[in-house]
Every structure is written in C-alpha cells, then in structure tokens.
C-alpha cells in the first residue's frame, strides 16, 4: 500500500522548510534539527499567523507518548536559538501566547513541486521508528532536567522497568538513565561482596560459569554524579565527567590518578561534556560537548589548555581512538549532513569514512576499537529498547552480530587480547549487570558485581580492572497532610516505595531493596515494627492487601518474565497464581476478595486479566490496552490506566465489555501517582515543576478538589500514593537523594 505525499516547501524570512526531505535551510545551509524540533516547527509554520494550542502540539508531535509541557517548552526554546543563530536575530519568529500556545509570526509562502512523491507505508513506519530510536539515544546521552525535581519517565517493556528522565529546562546534566538531583550529597559506596555472594550464588544458580567480581571499591567517593570513565593507556589515571557535586551543575571533564589525589578539572564550559577518552599515547583527550544547536567533538591536552574542534556536527554518541592515534570512530545518527552509521574521522585531514550502513530504521551507536585496531564493536538499536552487540572490521565490511537477547545494552569494552567483549545488559535478569562474551560470539557469562544499576564501563589496559558507573538513590515513604509538616514513615538508605494501607488502617505493606533485592515488607501504620514478608530469589513488588487484611498479593520478576503470588500477612509460604513464562504483574483484589485482577501480555498485548484468588483459569477483561488497576468500590467496575506515564483513567466492567474513559479524571493516573478509596480517587496532578498538587475526585458529587501541595515530585516508576481508609493520612513515596558513582571491580 502506498500513500501520496506532496513535496511541500515552506519559505519564510531567509529560511526554507523542506517537508519531503525533512530539513531546514537558511540560504542553502542545512540547520540541524532533531526530529521532534522539526515536527514542532512544521506544525507552527503550517498554521502561520494562528495560535497553535499547547495541547495540539503535544498530542500531534508526541502522539501516544505522555510528556509534560516542559518538553514542548524546551523544543520551542531550542528552535528559537537555532533560528536566531542562523540569521533571524532581529526578527521575531515564534510568539508565546500566555496560557494558550504559540504563534508563528513570519509570512510563509508555500510551494508545491510539479510531481508528488510516492512514499511507501514501510518507509513511513521506518521513519517513525528511527525518530523513536534517536530520541531514546538523546535522552540517555544528554538530557535537560529541573534541579528541584526528581522526574524520570518510566515505561514497562517485557516486565522490565525502563527508566529515563523527562526532558525539562536548562541547565543540563549528561547522564545515562539520569535521575535528577535534589541536592549534592557526598556518597561513599562500599560493597560487602562477601556478604552478598551467598545471595547471588543462589539467585544465579541456573546461570553457567558466573564470575564473581572481587574487591569492588569506589573510584573517588566524590559527591554528585560521576559518569563516562576511561582509563589512561598506562592504567594509572581515569578521565571522566563530573558535575562537581553541585546541584544541577554542568558536567565537565576531569582526570584523576587512581587511588590517590584530588581530581584535576580540564574544562570549564557552560555546557555538558561527556564520553572522554585518552589518546593511545596518553597525551590528549577527546570528548563530546553538548550544545543547544549542535554537538562538538573536542581534542585537548591531557593536562588541559587549548582545545581543537575535530567535528562540529557530532551526534549524541561516544568516541573511540584508533590504536595508532590517527583517527576517531564516531556514531552518526543522521542528525547532521551524514547518513546514519559508524564513521572514521581522520584527525589530520578530517576526512570521514563510513564503516556501517544500518538499514532503516536501525541506528548504530557506541563504537569501540579493539586493542589491535582490526575491529570495532558497536551497539545496533533495532528499537529504543531492543539493542544487540555487533563487530565490524576496521576497514569495513558486513558486521557480525554477537548477541541475540532483545534487551537494552549500554557500555562496551574489549579484553586486552582482543578475544572477549564486555558489555552491560538486562540480559536474562531484570536489572542491568555486567557480561562477557567471546568476540566471535557464543553464550555470554555473567560477571556479578552486586550492582543494581550498572551502566557505563571501561576496561583497564591489563584487563584486570573494570570501571563502571552505578546509580544510587535513596527513596523513602513520607506521610503528608494539609497544614502539617511532612515526616518520613518508612525510611532506609535504599529504595522504599509501593506503599498501601491495610483495610483497617493499622498496617502498611511496601516494597524495599534494603536486603540487596526487592522484597515485600509489612510495618505498623506509624512505620514501626518493620518486618520482611518475602524472601525469594525473585525481585518482588506491587504489594496489595486483601479486603480482609489477611493476605498480600504481589508480583515477582524472574528470568522468564513475571508472575503473581499471594502470601499470608503473618508470613509463610507464598502461593503462585500465574505461570505462563509471560509478563503477569501489577495485581489488584476484587472488592469481595474472590478474584485477582492483573496485567498480562499473554494475548500478545498488555491487557487486564482476572483469575480466582483460590487458583484457576485466567480470563481476559480488556482488549484495548491496560497498565495498572484498582477495583471500584461498587465491585462492578475496574478503574485503570493504559500507560505508566500517560494521564487518563478508564473503567471497564469486571466481566469485560465497553472500555470507557472517565472524563473527569483525564488528568489523573500519570506517574503511577493515584489510588482508589471508598469514596473517590486521589491523585497527583501532572506538573512541570513544584508545587505538585494532590487532588481528590468525589464519586458522589463528580467534583474534584485540591487536597494539598508538595514540593517533591512522586517517584513516577513505582506506585507512590496511598490513603488511609479514613482519608486522614496520605503516604507519598519520593526520592530524597540520588547520585552516580564510578566503581572499580577486580577480576580474578
């Protein structure tokens, strides 16, 4: 099937917007735009002189993806900067219409080509998929965040929690899977490897040849966020990016002797700088500088000083020196003048040679030269969350696929003998960890570090030490109320969340990873008498009390997917309700306690299913997609969301049937910050920045009122809001501290 698309050219001021080629030109010079910036500009230009409402822009450009208004604001801001930098300094271009939207001011002339282009349906689909991949890379490599908010965008794919930050306003922080920073907190991460080895030995007993990393220590113990480690050629120093321990500070390039001294700051630029790497002779450092209108690859002395711009239209990837020091490997995402692929840049002539040419819509990223310079490893993105490891000859040719796991992969590194590849991946388990695989392919081996958020990595020249970045956060459950001082109810130095009151209000169930993995816990309503309820090899979460308060239903993620379990409140053996090798998660009780509703992808898409609490066959309820649910107080309906991030609450009969949007609750349900009470729905209204407003929708009056405000945003990726049966207590899970630290692990 083919569709006809007009080859339209919009001219305004000194600019031309070429719709077919999807590019902006100023006096025949291409202005680099991200896919979403192009879509925003196109919609404004197409409606020049008219006010385009914010909602229309968000719904058109970010269709089927929930993003906040700050995302739109950021794209408008960057468009203005790019237009101004390209010749529109003295001309008003995009006017902000307060509380409504934006108006494109210049006069626009539309030109049509004589012949219309035929665009295949596959090409359209490929283009959409390519945009999604590039946007995911942009999020992971460079994101703009609010300093006072811990906002992250989370999605659930195949039972895995996928955490990415929401795009906000300047200043920026260059972090993978970033978590925004409330304040700088010194973090000293010391692993008790011996104490954890028994657990990991049990958890991975079915994994062959698991390697336990030894002597895992912090690289520096610096506060704030450390990222992008790379060893010097002699293995004595580390170059890395660091925000200086400053709240919302830019990440600049630092170098430090391993095991001694303070870090030496090499750059002091008002932009984020990431992915530094030493030259083979150790005299220079190359890195990527992220600017509003473009990115640059910079070369400078390892001692600091003058800078040389190697490439001024870089994409969002990392760089890798050829062992002879004569060229750099870079990833090009098609955002500039070059097609997507891995390129070699000659440092003398600046000539570029294309090594890989992935088929649309795939993207190649994160190139890494082998120590002998004969090959490059890289990550190929088949979708935002499906990535595989490839190797290609340094002189070009057909790449060889190394992994086939259909999960996310992050960092890559080579062994000194060129025989092994190290990478971080969600492979087989629902957390990021370190793996090694033969460079010729085969079954990867797990290298257990004890980390739950391992990302970037670097291998020392002798191959005995691995540097990796670990995310560390402290998430706690607070009790909040109008005109009352918030106080922590459930607090540890780890992640505590997914709280819910018992039916009589005397107890709280919650999830916590304080033992090294996610388990279900019980506590008194005031937070006292905390006790662990589950103790299994699986990662457990989403606990809900039964209507009689005697049981807790929860989900547990395993290597095969996730399943739903029931366990007595007083402890004992858990009973498994589902067993399909699929994703069965986010359970909820029926009002009479006879049924368990849950989310499952067993039919090919994520829908609500129900199964008898006593065990038995499951029955599908919804047909049009579902995420998280509660039974309505009348027992006849299920109230649910369709997405972890997108607002809007729906309802469906407990036996299936019509699936209806609840019009009064179109703003509710986002961030997983909502709950159903006997008389209505409590939820946190979506906002770009504080204050965050907790609201109540009354079933009887069909009216909504604001209960209170809080300066702290909800966790977003875990269920984070609970209300006592009498409505007097509100529990709210939030992140109190976050950091990322570079860790050093020795290999036996």
XYZ file of C-alpha atoms in Angstrom:
748
model
C 0.000 0.000 0.000
C 1.315 3.453 -0.894
C 0.221 6.913 0.075
C 0.763 10.095 -1.849
C 2.615 12.942 -0.137
C 3.057 16.425 -1.557
C 6.594 17.723 -1.839
C 5.986 20.978 0.007
C 8.486 23.774 0.535
C 7.676 26.488 3.062
C 9.624 29.737 2.707
C 9.817 32.399 5.431
C 12.368 35.158 6.038
C 15.635 33.654 4.787
C 14.594 30.093 5.585
C 13.210 27.159 3.642
C 11.454 24.257 5.337
C 11.642 21.203 3.065
C 8.929 18.802 4.233
C 9.805 15.874 1.996
C 13.487 15.911 2.924
C 12.631 16.931 6.489
C 15.222 19.644 6.751
C 15.501 23.367 7.432
C 17.749 25.516 5.284
C 18.976 29.075 5.660
C 20.444 30.399 2.423
C 21.047 26.786 1.320
C 22.831 25.883 4.564
C 21.247 22.991 6.457
C 20.170 23.809 10.018
C 20.347 20.726 12.196
C 17.023 19.896 13.868
C 16.046 16.932 15.960
C 13.007 15.003 14.667
C 10.706 16.497 17.299
C 12.008 20.032 16.722
C 11.222 19.597 13.042
C 7.685 18.407 13.795
C 7.050 21.327 16.152
C 8.350 23.849 13.607
C 6.381 22.234 10.779
C 3.116 22.431 12.739
C 3.735 26.093 13.614
C 4.736 27.036 10.064
C 1.760 25.172 8.601
C -0.507 27.303 10.811
C 1.422 30.557 10.481
C -0.379 33.548 11.969
C -2.668 31.378 14.082
C -2.345 30.308 17.686
C -1.435 26.625 17.925
C -2.619 25.355 21.291
C -0.120 23.610 23.566
C -2.339 20.544 23.771
C -2.493 20.280 19.996
C 1.289 20.482 19.737
C 1.792 17.839 22.417
C -0.838 15.483 21.002
C 0.373 15.833 17.413
C 4.129 15.691 17.918
C 4.215 13.301 20.869
C 1.235 11.163 19.886
C 0.691 8.132 22.151
C 3.539 9.232 24.426
C 2.929 11.180 27.592
C 5.301 14.106 28.029
C 4.931 17.238 30.086
C 4.647 20.816 28.933
C 8.320 21.311 29.782
C 9.225 19.057 26.859
C 7.386 21.386 24.485
C 8.904 24.466 26.135
C 12.377 23.043 25.672
C 11.826 22.334 21.967
C 10.427 25.834 21.395
C 13.421 27.338 23.219
C 15.909 25.398 21.150
C 14.094 26.254 17.923
C 14.315 29.943 18.766
C 18.037 29.612 19.457
C 18.698 27.749 16.230
C 16.680 30.205 14.153
C 18.388 33.148 15.836
C 21.839 31.638 15.379
C 21.119 31.098 11.689
C 20.147 34.600 10.693
C 16.937 35.528 12.468
C 18.500 37.523 15.294
C 16.497 40.654 14.686
C 13.230 39.036 13.664
C 10.501 37.779 15.982
C 9.751 34.210 14.896
C 7.755 32.278 17.485
C 5.454 34.217 19.780
C 4.347 32.802 23.127
C 0.645 33.285 23.756
C 0.330 33.021 27.559
C -1.780 30.107 28.852
C -2.618 29.040 25.310
C 0.229 28.156 22.996
C 2.436 29.623 20.281
C 2.048 31.664 17.085
C 4.431 31.615 14.099
C 4.855 35.266 13.056
C 6.705 35.489 9.697
C 4.808 35.457 6.434
C 5.018 31.989 4.899
C 4.979 31.126 1.195
C 4.028 27.543 0.313
C 5.456 25.993 -2.829
C 4.485 22.639 -4.332
C 6.539 20.524 -6.676
C 5.064 19.564 -10.047
C 5.211 15.856 -9.223
C 4.094 14.288 -5.983
C 6.332 11.731 -4.313
C 5.100 8.238 -3.573
C 6.085 7.139 -0.094
C 5.583 3.518 0.901
C 3.875 2.610 4.141
C 7.046 0.781 5.221
C 9.102 3.944 4.715
C 6.702 5.913 6.907
C 6.849 3.275 9.634
C 10.655 3.150 9.402
C 10.884 6.897 9.760
C 8.709 6.877 12.880
C 10.785 4.065 14.377
C 14.006 5.911 13.563
C 12.743 9.015 15.350
C 11.930 6.954 18.434
C 15.414 5.405 18.491
C 17.162 8.755 18.093
C 15.031 10.296 20.826
C 15.928 7.452 23.198
C 19.643 7.979 22.478
C 19.249 11.710 23.073
C 17.569 11.008 26.402
C 20.317 8.630 27.524
C 23.224 10.767 26.357
C 22.091 14.305 27.115
C 19.013 15.400 28.959
C 17.830 18.663 30.466
C 16.366 18.441 33.948
C 14.882 20.647 36.614
C 17.240 20.958 39.593
C 14.468 20.740 42.178
C 12.614 17.734 40.766
C 13.355 14.027 40.545
C 11.288 13.482 37.440
C 12.010 10.423 35.357
C 9.987 8.910 32.576
C 9.374 5.214 33.056
C 7.934 2.581 30.782
C 7.445 -1.122 31.254
C 8.628 -3.415 28.480
C 8.518 -7.179 28.879
C 8.288 -6.822 32.618
C 11.326 -4.604 32.931
C 11.311 -1.168 34.496
C 12.782 1.188 31.939
C 13.765 4.469 33.484
C 14.531 7.581 31.500
C 14.394 11.203 32.571
C 11.875 13.714 31.374
C 13.164 16.493 29.191
C 12.997 19.739 31.106
C 14.660 23.142 31.106
C 18.282 24.244 31.347
C 20.768 23.669 32.913
C 21.581 20.195 31.696
C 23.288 17.149 33.105
C 24.805 14.480 30.794
C 23.766 11.232 32.383
C 22.604 7.870 31.101
C 19.290 6.847 32.636
C 19.506 10.092 34.523
C 17.800 10.725 37.831
C 17.507 14.410 38.630
C 19.373 15.778 41.607
C 17.683 17.339 44.639
C 20.907 18.405 46.299
C 24.508 17.304 46.252
C 25.134 14.623 48.843
C 28.549 13.059 49.423
C 28.277 9.382 48.632
C 30.740 6.724 49.712
C 29.738 3.399 48.185
C 31.395 0.338 49.708
C 30.152 -3.089 48.704
C 30.049 -6.032 51.091
C 30.922 -8.538 48.374
C 31.406 -11.434 50.747
C 28.041 -10.914 52.416
C 26.270 -10.700 49.059
C 27.996 -13.657 47.455
C 25.726 -16.224 49.105
C 22.604 -14.495 47.771
C 23.957 -14.010 44.264
C 25.223 -17.561 44.171
C 21.671 -18.685 44.940
C 19.943 -16.252 42.596
C 22.181 -17.159 39.670
C 22.488 -20.854 40.388
C 20.978 -21.597 36.994
C 23.480 -19.356 35.196
C 26.521 -21.235 33.924
C 30.003 -20.098 34.879
C 29.041 -16.997 36.818
C 32.099 -14.866 37.587
C 32.077 -13.075 40.929
C 33.976 -9.790 40.738
C 36.239 -9.152 43.710
C 37.498 -6.090 45.580
C 34.779 -3.686 44.473
C 35.615 -0.169 45.697
C 34.626 3.410 44.856
C 36.915 5.187 42.425
C 36.777 8.556 44.189
C 33.852 8.815 46.611
C 33.023 12.220 45.129
C 29.554 13.685 45.736
C 27.069 14.242 42.935
C 27.278 12.471 39.608
C 30.294 10.783 38.031
C 29.970 9.313 34.546
C 31.813 8.168 31.413
C 35.008 6.625 32.899
C 38.014 5.842 30.688
C 41.461 4.550 31.689
C 44.728 6.150 30.611
C 46.980 3.916 28.439
C 49.219 3.109 31.424
C 46.198 2.351 33.614
C 47.238 4.804 36.319
C 44.679 7.564 35.656
C 40.990 7.885 34.893
C 39.311 10.580 32.820
C 35.615 11.076 33.496
C 32.772 13.585 33.551
C 31.569 15.021 36.868
C 29.093 17.700 37.902
C 31.421 18.908 40.661
C 28.969 17.792 43.316
C 26.889 20.870 42.523
C 23.126 20.762 42.289
C 22.107 20.875 38.620
C 25.673 21.756 37.654
C 27.124 21.128 34.214
C 29.213 18.014 33.861
C 32.763 18.845 32.860
C 35.837 16.744 32.141
C 38.153 15.724 34.990
C 41.189 13.476 35.293
C 42.382 11.748 38.456
C 45.152 9.392 39.496
C 43.600 6.089 40.550
C 43.892 5.568 44.290
C 45.399 8.953 45.119
C 44.928 12.725 44.966
C 42.116 15.041 44.000
C 40.627 15.255 40.516
C 42.067 17.815 38.085
C 39.468 19.816 36.198
C 40.266 20.075 32.497
C 37.272 22.020 31.174
C 35.139 24.841 32.478
C 32.481 25.340 29.849
C 28.822 26.213 30.394
C 27.623 23.070 28.652
C 27.621 19.387 29.409
C 30.653 17.404 28.345
C 30.582 13.626 28.179
C 32.342 10.488 26.983
C 36.010 11.498 27.353
C 38.717 9.103 26.156
C 42.528 9.159 26.219
C 44.556 9.077 23.019
C 46.760 5.973 22.689
C 49.883 7.924 23.671
C 48.128 9.386 26.731
C 48.907 12.964 25.719
C 45.449 14.009 24.545
C 41.813 13.577 25.466
C 38.834 13.622 23.125
C 35.280 14.192 24.365
C 31.816 15.288 23.242
C 30.479 18.741 24.125
C 26.698 19.084 24.026
C 25.491 22.477 22.781
C 21.946 23.748 22.191
C 22.285 23.845 18.410
C 24.802 21.069 17.796
C 27.414 18.854 19.426
C 31.167 19.047 19.034
C 33.987 16.545 19.370
C 36.841 18.301 21.156
C 40.522 17.330 21.345
C 42.704 18.795 24.075
C 45.867 18.096 26.046
C 45.535 15.613 28.902
C 46.920 18.403 31.090
C 44.274 20.893 29.961
C 44.710 24.014 27.876
C 43.816 24.828 24.294
C 41.034 22.959 22.572
C 40.689 21.793 18.987
C 37.300 21.112 17.419
C 37.574 17.861 15.485
C 33.965 17.614 14.347
C 31.278 20.265 14.772
C 28.188 18.282 13.778
C 28.583 15.310 16.090
C 25.673 13.141 17.110
C 24.963 12.008 20.629
C 27.366 9.093 20.814
C 30.719 8.330 22.332
C 34.063 8.316 20.520
C 36.895 5.810 20.274
C 40.538 6.352 19.291
C 42.130 4.017 16.775
C 45.148 2.358 18.438
C 47.505 4.185 16.041
C 46.055 7.514 17.188
C 45.381 8.672 13.643
C 41.595 8.509 13.603
C 38.470 8.554 15.759
C 35.426 6.340 15.430
C 32.142 8.207 15.923
C 28.465 7.360 15.631
C 26.379 9.464 13.274
C 22.633 9.385 13.856
C 21.648 11.208 10.714
C 21.005 14.445 12.608
C 23.607 16.335 10.555
C 24.749 16.131 6.971
C 25.807 12.471 7.038
C 23.677 9.298 6.862
C 23.455 7.186 9.983
C 26.261 4.733 10.772
C 29.734 4.388 12.307
C 32.333 6.709 10.772
C 36.094 7.078 10.997
C 37.367 10.666 11.171
C 40.984 11.204 10.105
C 42.495 13.583 12.667
C 44.875 15.088 10.097
C 42.659 15.575 7.042
C 39.272 15.489 8.838
C 38.087 13.145 6.085
C 35.252 10.792 7.071
C 34.901 7.156 6.043
C 31.610 5.346 6.623
C 32.068 1.862 8.125
C 28.483 0.745 8.718
C 25.228 1.427 6.921
C 22.351 0.075 9.018
C 19.079 -0.490 7.229
C 16.274 1.895 8.138
C 15.157 2.468 10.821
C 18.099 0.932 12.731
C 20.851 3.008 14.331
C 24.486 2.115 15.149
C 25.987 3.590 18.309
C 28.851 3.422 20.860
C 31.814 2.348 18.684
C 34.810 0.743 20.420
C 38.105 -0.130 18.713
C 39.686 -3.470 19.565
C 43.182 -3.095 21.116
C 44.828 -4.372 17.910
C 42.829 -1.910 15.821
C 41.460 -4.587 13.496
C 37.803 -4.426 14.573
C 35.192 -2.178 16.098
C 32.414 -3.286 18.402
C 29.212 -1.263 18.470
C 25.587 -1.391 19.590
C 22.858 -1.581 16.970
C 19.485 -0.169 18.014
C 16.622 -2.155 16.457
C 14.172 -0.180 18.623
C 14.578 2.091 21.666
C 14.667 -0.975 23.919
C 15.984 -3.720 21.620
C 19.718 -3.495 21.091
C 22.341 -6.031 20.071
C 26.125 -6.156 20.084
C 27.931 -6.218 16.705
C 31.539 -6.309 15.481
C 32.754 -4.895 12.156
C 36.189 -4.855 10.547
C 38.032 -1.541 10.873
C 38.335 -1.450 7.079
C 34.614 -2.009 6.564
C 32.513 -4.967 5.521
C 29.462 -6.793 6.821
C 29.085 -6.533 10.629
C 28.801 -9.726 12.683
C 26.015 -9.956 15.261
C 27.342 -11.127 18.641
C 24.241 -11.138 20.876
C 20.592 -12.010 20.248
C 18.924 -11.123 23.532
C 16.324 -8.498 22.531
C 17.103 -6.255 25.521
C 18.864 -2.973 26.200
C 22.664 -2.872 26.066
C 24.761 0.076 27.257
C 28.560 0.137 27.669
C 31.097 -1.922 25.676
C 34.741 -2.819 26.307
C 37.399 -5.157 24.880
C 39.767 -7.514 26.667
C 43.470 -6.712 26.025
C 43.896 -9.889 23.956
C 41.039 -8.919 21.594
C 39.262 -12.193 22.392
C 36.419 -11.008 24.647
C 33.846 -8.267 24.768
C 32.402 -6.836 27.987
C 29.002 -5.170 27.997
C 26.232 -4.091 30.352
C 22.780 -5.500 29.674
C 19.417 -6.564 31.056
C 20.169 -9.999 29.644
C 18.204 -12.789 31.409
C 17.623 -10.742 34.560
C 15.577 -7.646 35.249
C 18.433 -5.387 36.232
C 21.488 -4.004 34.483
C 24.591 -6.080 35.036
C 27.963 -6.866 33.509
C 28.553 -9.673 30.993
C 31.415 -11.008 28.904
C 31.212 -12.854 25.601
C 33.659 -14.190 23.044
C 34.367 -11.677 20.270
C 33.377 -14.420 17.832
C 30.018 -14.931 19.544
C 28.608 -17.563 21.844
C 26.900 -17.702 25.237
C 27.698 -14.662 27.426
C 28.879 -15.109 31.014
C 27.568 -13.034 33.909
C 30.122 -11.059 35.920
C 28.344 -10.470 39.222
C 29.224 -7.144 40.840
C 26.307 -6.724 43.233
C 25.228 -3.595 41.358
C 21.563 -2.989 40.550
C 22.159 -0.144 38.109
C 25.418 -0.785 36.258
C 25.802 1.266 33.081
C 28.947 2.803 31.538
C 32.051 0.696 31.684
C 35.770 0.829 30.897
C 38.390 -1.927 30.916
C 41.909 -1.290 32.240
C 44.783 -1.864 29.775
C 45.851 -5.026 31.612
C 42.261 -6.307 31.685
C 42.242 -6.880 35.445
C 40.058 -3.935 36.474
C 36.651 -2.871 35.263
C 35.340 0.612 35.953
C 31.582 1.001 35.866
C 29.006 3.620 36.804
C 26.428 2.724 39.419
C 23.267 4.664 40.065
C 22.492 5.138 43.755
C 19.341 6.670 45.168
C 17.544 6.919 48.493
C 13.769 6.660 48.120
C 11.511 6.886 51.140
C 7.841 6.906 52.080
C 6.582 10.079 53.754
C 3.331 10.913 55.469
C 1.944 14.207 54.266
C -1.182 16.140 55.136
C -2.574 19.653 54.663
C -1.078 22.171 57.089
C 1.191 19.526 58.607
C 4.928 19.047 58.463
C 5.793 16.032 56.263
C 7.518 13.238 58.139
C 9.191 10.018 56.964
C 7.264 6.890 57.885
C 9.303 4.248 56.061
C 12.914 5.253 55.664
C 16.184 3.476 54.924
C 19.278 4.172 52.848
C 17.746 2.201 49.984
C 14.569 2.291 47.881
C 11.249 2.090 49.782
C 8.057 2.501 47.774
C 4.788 0.908 46.505
C 3.052 1.501 49.832
C -0.557 0.601 50.709
C -2.634 0.728 53.892
C -4.369 -2.369 55.235
C -8.197 -2.273 55.127
C -8.378 -1.337 58.827
C -5.580 1.240 58.513
C -3.373 -0.414 61.140
C -0.619 -1.634 58.822
C 1.357 -0.687 55.735
C 2.754 -3.018 53.114
C 5.556 -1.749 50.878
C 8.468 -2.869 48.702
C 12.116 -2.275 49.618
C 15.525 -3.333 48.295
C 17.300 -2.844 51.629
C 18.359 -6.518 51.664
C 20.032 -6.240 48.277
C 16.973 -7.086 46.194
C 13.325 -6.042 46.091
C 11.199 -7.760 48.745
C 7.757 -7.197 50.257
C 7.629 -5.751 53.786
C 4.989 -5.065 56.448
C 5.012 -2.303 59.095
C 2.647 -0.714 61.582
C 0.829 2.361 60.277
C 3.301 4.649 62.083
C 6.255 2.924 60.431
C 7.303 0.932 63.480
C 7.776 -2.837 63.684
C 9.030 -3.200 60.100
C 9.400 -6.841 59.070
C 10.247 -8.664 55.864
C 7.405 -10.684 54.381
C 9.013 -12.332 51.325
C 12.432 -13.903 50.930
C 12.957 -15.343 47.466
C 15.373 -15.271 44.569
C 12.984 -13.093 42.551
C 12.572 -9.323 42.539
C 9.205 -8.650 44.214
C 6.949 -5.594 44.128
C 3.477 -4.038 43.782
C 2.001 -5.409 47.066
C -1.749 -5.069 47.778
C -3.676 -6.135 50.896
C -6.646 -8.454 50.513
C -10.033 -6.951 51.553
C -9.962 -8.936 54.804
C -6.367 -7.875 55.526
C -5.130 -11.472 55.857
C -3.110 -11.739 52.634
C -0.895 -9.692 50.341
C -0.826 -10.203 46.594
C 2.306 -9.098 44.737
C 4.312 -9.705 41.566
C 7.788 -11.164 41.240
C 10.092 -10.777 38.256
C 12.136 -13.770 37.158
C 14.314 -14.701 34.210
C 11.234 -15.870 32.279
C 9.057 -12.813 32.919
C 6.963 -12.106 35.995
C 4.189 -13.812 37.926
C 1.594 -13.065 40.606
C 1.814 -14.543 44.119
C -0.250 -14.490 47.331
C 1.356 -14.666 50.776
C -0.206 -14.563 54.285
C 0.308 -11.302 56.175
C 1.726 -13.212 59.131
C 4.323 -14.885 56.924
C 4.591 -18.331 55.442
C 4.919 -19.833 52.006
C 3.861 -17.795 49.000
C 1.408 -19.332 46.540
C 1.937 -18.763 42.827
C -1.191 -17.775 40.886
C 0.212 -17.425 37.360
C 2.811 -19.406 35.465
C 2.975 -18.661 31.779
C 6.508 -17.525 31.001
C 4.968 -14.139 30.165
C 4.579 -10.831 31.978
C 1.959 -11.118 34.720
C 2.191 -8.139 37.027
C 0.568 -5.260 38.951
C -2.139 -7.310 40.726
C -5.263 -5.961 42.461
C -8.021 -7.601 44.509
C -11.705 -7.617 43.702
C -13.879 -5.983 46.368
C -15.141 -9.351 47.615
C -11.625 -10.863 47.627
C -12.594 -13.704 45.285
C -10.658 -12.521 42.243
C -7.217 -11.152 41.428
C -7.002 -8.706 38.551
C -3.589 -8.324 36.916
C -1.801 -7.103 33.831
C -0.560 -9.697 31.342
C 0.821 -9.846 27.812
C -0.145 -13.491 27.263
C -2.507 -12.491 24.462
C 0.204 -10.545 22.635
C -0.504 -7.133 24.180
C -0.769 -5.872 27.746
C -4.357 -6.275 28.972
C -6.245 -6.752 32.242
C -6.927 -10.368 33.161
C -8.564 -11.903 36.215
C -8.036 -15.227 37.952
C -9.707 -16.754 41.031
C -7.797 -15.933 44.217
C -8.003 -19.613 45.074
C -6.397 -20.539 41.745
C -7.790 -21.446 38.350
C -8.077 -20.325 34.737
C -7.484 -16.670 33.903
C -9.974 -14.650 31.841
C -9.146 -11.607 29.713
C -11.046 -8.401 30.585
C -9.778 -5.587 28.339
C -8.994 -5.539 24.631
C -7.583 -2.046 24.080
C -4.547 -1.996 26.363
C -4.128 -1.544 30.106
C -1.481 -0.892 32.714
C -2.390 -0.531 36.412
C -5.748 -1.062 38.081
C -7.907 -0.896 41.226
C -11.358 -2.370 41.760
C -14.066 0.300 42.004
C -15.800 0.431 45.423
C -19.104 -0.780 43.959
C -17.425 -4.028 42.925
C -18.824 -3.817 39.393
C -16.065 -1.880 37.656
C -12.288 -1.802 37.345
C -10.617 1.607 37.233
C -7.327 1.528 35.358
C -4.656 3.353 33.392
C -3.386 2.453 29.952
C 0.158 3.673 30.424
C 2.590 4.249 33.297
C 3.271 7.802 32.137
C 0.169 8.924 30.282
C -2.662 10.547 32.203
C -6.239 9.373 31.958
C -8.288 6.879 33.970
C -10.560 4.341 32.304
C -13.202 1.966 33.564
C -14.448 -1.418 32.440
C -16.922 -3.939 33.816
C -15.272 -6.700 35.868
C -16.570 -9.198 33.307
C -15.333 -7.186 30.335
C -17.247 -5.150 27.815
C -17.138 -1.449 27.000
C -13.921 0.334 27.968
C -14.702 3.950 28.840
C -12.571 6.963 29.605
C -13.683 8.709 32.804
C -13.926 12.316 31.543
C -13.482 13.978 34.956
C -10.222 12.068 35.507
C -8.394 12.870 32.283
C -5.583 14.448 34.338
C -5.250 11.531 36.778
C -3.224 8.351 36.578
C 0.119 9.654 35.340
C 3.367 8.827 37.163
C 1.596 5.900 38.881
C 0.593 8.528 41.458
C -3.054 7.634 42.093
C -5.198 5.368 44.245
C -8.870 4.461 44.636
C -10.585 4.980 48.007
C -14.090 4.070 49.095
C -15.456 7.496 48.212
C -13.286 8.634 45.323
C -9.914 8.811 43.594
C -6.818 10.522 44.998
C -4.144 11.522 42.505
C -1.214 13.854 41.917
C -1.879 16.361 39.172
C 0.728 16.474 36.437
C 3.059 19.454 36.587
C 6.349 20.559 35.079
C 7.745 21.844 38.362
C 6.718 22.321 42.006
C 4.265 22.682 43.573
C 2.778 19.249 42.861
C -0.938 19.187 43.622
C -2.645 16.227 45.260
C -6.320 16.160 44.318
C -9.448 14.228 45.206
C -12.295 13.262 42.864
C -15.548 12.532 44.714
C -17.613 9.679 43.267
C -20.851 11.117 44.718
C -20.569 14.724 43.552
C -18.358 14.107 40.477
C -16.334 17.117 41.631
C -12.570 17.465 42.048
C -10.865 19.469 44.767
C -7.250 20.124 45.669
C -6.217 18.485 48.941
C -2.705 19.868 49.327
C 0.554 20.665 47.532
C 4.059 19.291 47.923
C 7.417 20.482 46.652
C 8.642 16.956 45.996
C 7.573 15.127 42.863
C 6.486 11.471 43.077
C 8.836 8.640 42.148
C 6.964 8.057 38.858
C 8.122 4.498 38.195
C 6.668 2.828 41.295
C 3.202 3.117 42.790
C 3.714 6.074 45.105
C 0.440 7.312 46.591
C -1.683 5.690 49.325
C -4.517 6.991 51.516
C -5.697 5.554 54.831
C -9.272 4.163 54.942
C -10.461 7.182 56.929
C -8.846 9.583 54.452
C -6.789 11.333 57.150
C -3.335 10.033 56.226
C -1.608 10.267 52.849
C 1.556 8.293 52.112
C 3.796 9.596 49.353
C 6.939 7.896 48.009
C 9.647 10.254 46.827
C 13.371 10.334 46.106
C 15.338 12.170 48.784
C 18.857 11.722 47.430
C 20.475 10.475 44.227
C 23.965 10.127 42.836
C 26.046 8.112 40.409
C 29.477 6.829 41.284
C 32.297 5.210 39.369
C 33.216 1.861 40.918
C 36.306 -0.294 40.364
C 35.984 -4.083 40.290
C 38.873 -6.532 40.131
C 38.550 -9.667 38.021
C 40.117 -12.905 39.233
